[in-house]
PDB file of C-alpha atoms in Angstrom:
ATOM      1  CA  UNK A   1      -1.914 -12.694   8.165  1.00 84.00           C
ATOM      2  CA  UNK A   2      -0.061  -9.728   9.661  1.00 87.00           C
ATOM      3  CA  UNK A   3       3.228 -11.625   9.543  1.00 91.00           C
ATOM      4  CA  UNK A   4       2.835 -12.519   5.849  1.00 90.00           C
ATOM      5  CA  UNK A   5       1.892  -8.984   4.844  1.00 89.00           C
ATOM      6  CA  UNK A   6       4.702  -7.518   6.937  1.00 92.00           C
ATOM      7  CA  UNK A   7       7.222  -9.897   5.365  1.00 94.00           C
ATOM      8  CA  UNK A   8       5.986  -8.892   1.924  1.00 92.00           C
ATOM      9  CA  UNK A   9       6.293  -5.216   2.877  1.00 93.00           C
ATOM     10  CA  UNK A  10       9.844  -5.739   4.113  1.00 96.00           C
ATOM     11  CA  UNK A  11      10.747  -7.453   0.847  1.00 97.00           C
ATOM     12  CA  UNK A  12       9.171  -4.576  -1.086  1.00 96.00           C
ATOM     13  CA  UNK A  13      11.265  -2.102   0.933  1.00 97.00           C
ATOM     14  CA  UNK A  14      14.450  -3.997   0.079  1.00 97.00           C
ATOM     15  CA  UNK A  15      13.464  -3.910  -3.592  1.00 97.00           C
ATOM     16  CA  UNK A  16      13.041  -0.137  -3.449  1.00 97.00           C
ATOM     17  CA  UNK A  17       9.311   0.339  -2.886  1.00 96.00           C
ATOM     18  CA  UNK A  18       8.395   3.774  -1.583  1.00 95.00           C
ATOM     19  CA  UNK A  19       4.853   2.871  -0.443  1.00 91.00           C
ATOM     20  CA  UNK A  20       2.852  -0.288   0.281  1.00 90.00           C
ATOM     21  CA  UNK A  21      -0.744  -0.305  -0.952  1.00 86.00           C
ATOM     22  CA  UNK A  22      -2.927  -3.005   0.525  1.00 85.00           C
ATOM     23  CA  UNK A  23      -5.620  -4.424  -1.672  1.00 78.00           C
ATOM     24  CA  UNK A  24      -8.661  -6.682  -1.757  1.00 72.00           C
ATOM     25  CA  UNK A  25      -9.514  -7.730   1.791  1.00 72.00           C
ATOM     26  CA  UNK A  26      -6.078  -7.189   3.352  1.00 73.00           C
ATOM     27  CA  UNK A  27      -6.996  -3.653   4.406  1.00 65.00           C
ATOM     28  CA  UNK A  28     -10.402  -4.725   5.748  1.00 71.00           C
ATOM     29  CA  UNK A  29      -9.254  -7.583   7.968  1.00 69.00           C
ATOM     30  CA  UNK A  30      -5.919  -5.929   8.658  1.00 71.00           C
ATOM     31  CA  UNK A  31      -7.154  -2.818  10.542  1.00 82.00           C
ATOM     32  CA  UNK A  32      -6.529  -0.657   7.453  1.00 80.00           C
ATOM     33  CA  UNK A  33      -2.782  -1.273   7.675  1.00 84.00           C
ATOM     34  CA  UNK A  34      -2.227   0.395  11.055  1.00 88.00           C
ATOM     35  CA  UNK A  35      -0.504  -2.619  12.637  1.00 89.00           C
ATOM     36  CA  UNK A  36       1.506  -3.330   9.496  1.00 91.00           C
ATOM     37  CA  UNK A  37       2.693   0.266   9.125  1.00 91.00           C
ATOM     38  CA  UNK A  38       4.246   0.098  12.587  1.00 93.00           C
ATOM     39  CA  UNK A  39       6.506  -2.700  11.322  1.00 94.00           C
ATOM     40  CA  UNK A  40       7.695  -0.962   8.143  1.00 95.00           C
ATOM     41  CA  UNK A  41       9.749   2.091   7.223  1.00 96.00           C
ATOM     42  CA  UNK A  42       7.550   2.957   4.224  1.00 95.00           C
ATOM     43  CA  UNK A  43       4.021   4.374   4.294  1.00 93.00           C
ATOM     44  CA  UNK A  44       1.135   1.908   4.135  1.00 90.00           C
ATOM     45  CA  UNK A  45      -2.178   2.736   2.490  1.00 85.00           C
ATOM     46  CA  UNK A  46      -5.414   0.791   2.237  1.00 83.00           C
ATOM     47  CA  UNK A  47      -5.011   0.940  -1.509  1.00 77.00           C
ATOM     48  CA  UNK A  48      -8.059   3.183  -1.849  1.00 81.00           C
ATOM     49  CA  UNK A  49      -5.987   6.364  -1.827  1.00 77.00           C
ATOM     50  CA  UNK A  50      -3.640   4.918  -4.440  1.00 76.00           C
ATOM     51  CA  UNK A  51      -6.608   4.076  -6.663  1.00 82.00           C
ATOM     52  CA  UNK A  52      -7.934   7.614  -6.286  1.00 87.00           C
ATOM     53  CA  UNK A  53      -4.517   9.153  -6.962  1.00 86.00           C
ATOM     54  CA  UNK A  54      -4.078   7.187 -10.182  1.00 89.00           C
ATOM     55  CA  UNK A  55      -7.617   8.067 -11.278  1.00 93.00           C
ATOM     56  CA  UNK A  56      -6.936  11.775 -10.710  1.00 96.00           C
ATOM     57  CA  UNK A  57      -3.637  11.536 -12.574  1.00 96.00           C
ATOM     58  CA  UNK A  58      -5.292   9.771 -15.511  1.00 96.00           C
ATOM     59  CA  UNK A  59      -8.093  12.347 -15.592  1.00 97.00           C
ATOM     60  CA  UNK A  60      -5.607  15.225 -15.671  1.00 97.00           C
ATOM     61  CA  UNK A  61      -3.621  13.589 -18.474  1.00 97.00           C
ATOM     62  CA  UNK A  62      -6.800  12.937 -20.445  1.00 97.00           C
ATOM     63  CA  UNK A  63      -7.883  16.556 -20.017  1.00 97.00           C
ATOM     64  CA  UNK A  64      -4.516  17.755 -21.343  1.00 96.00           C
ATOM     65  CA  UNK A  65      -4.892  15.625 -24.453  1.00 95.00           C
TER      66      UNK A  65
END
């Protein structure tokens, strides 16, 4: 599993990704991305923080409107 996720992260880096957000059960069985982040040059998140960040951004935009 680590190898597949790491390969995907490396491909994402080559395509210009600035962060890798894990989702579903990949963060749970994958030690929250700690092992994977050691293999990549971009930050790795469990996906939870990304979800929260987008929710905050959407809330701020909605409040402006």
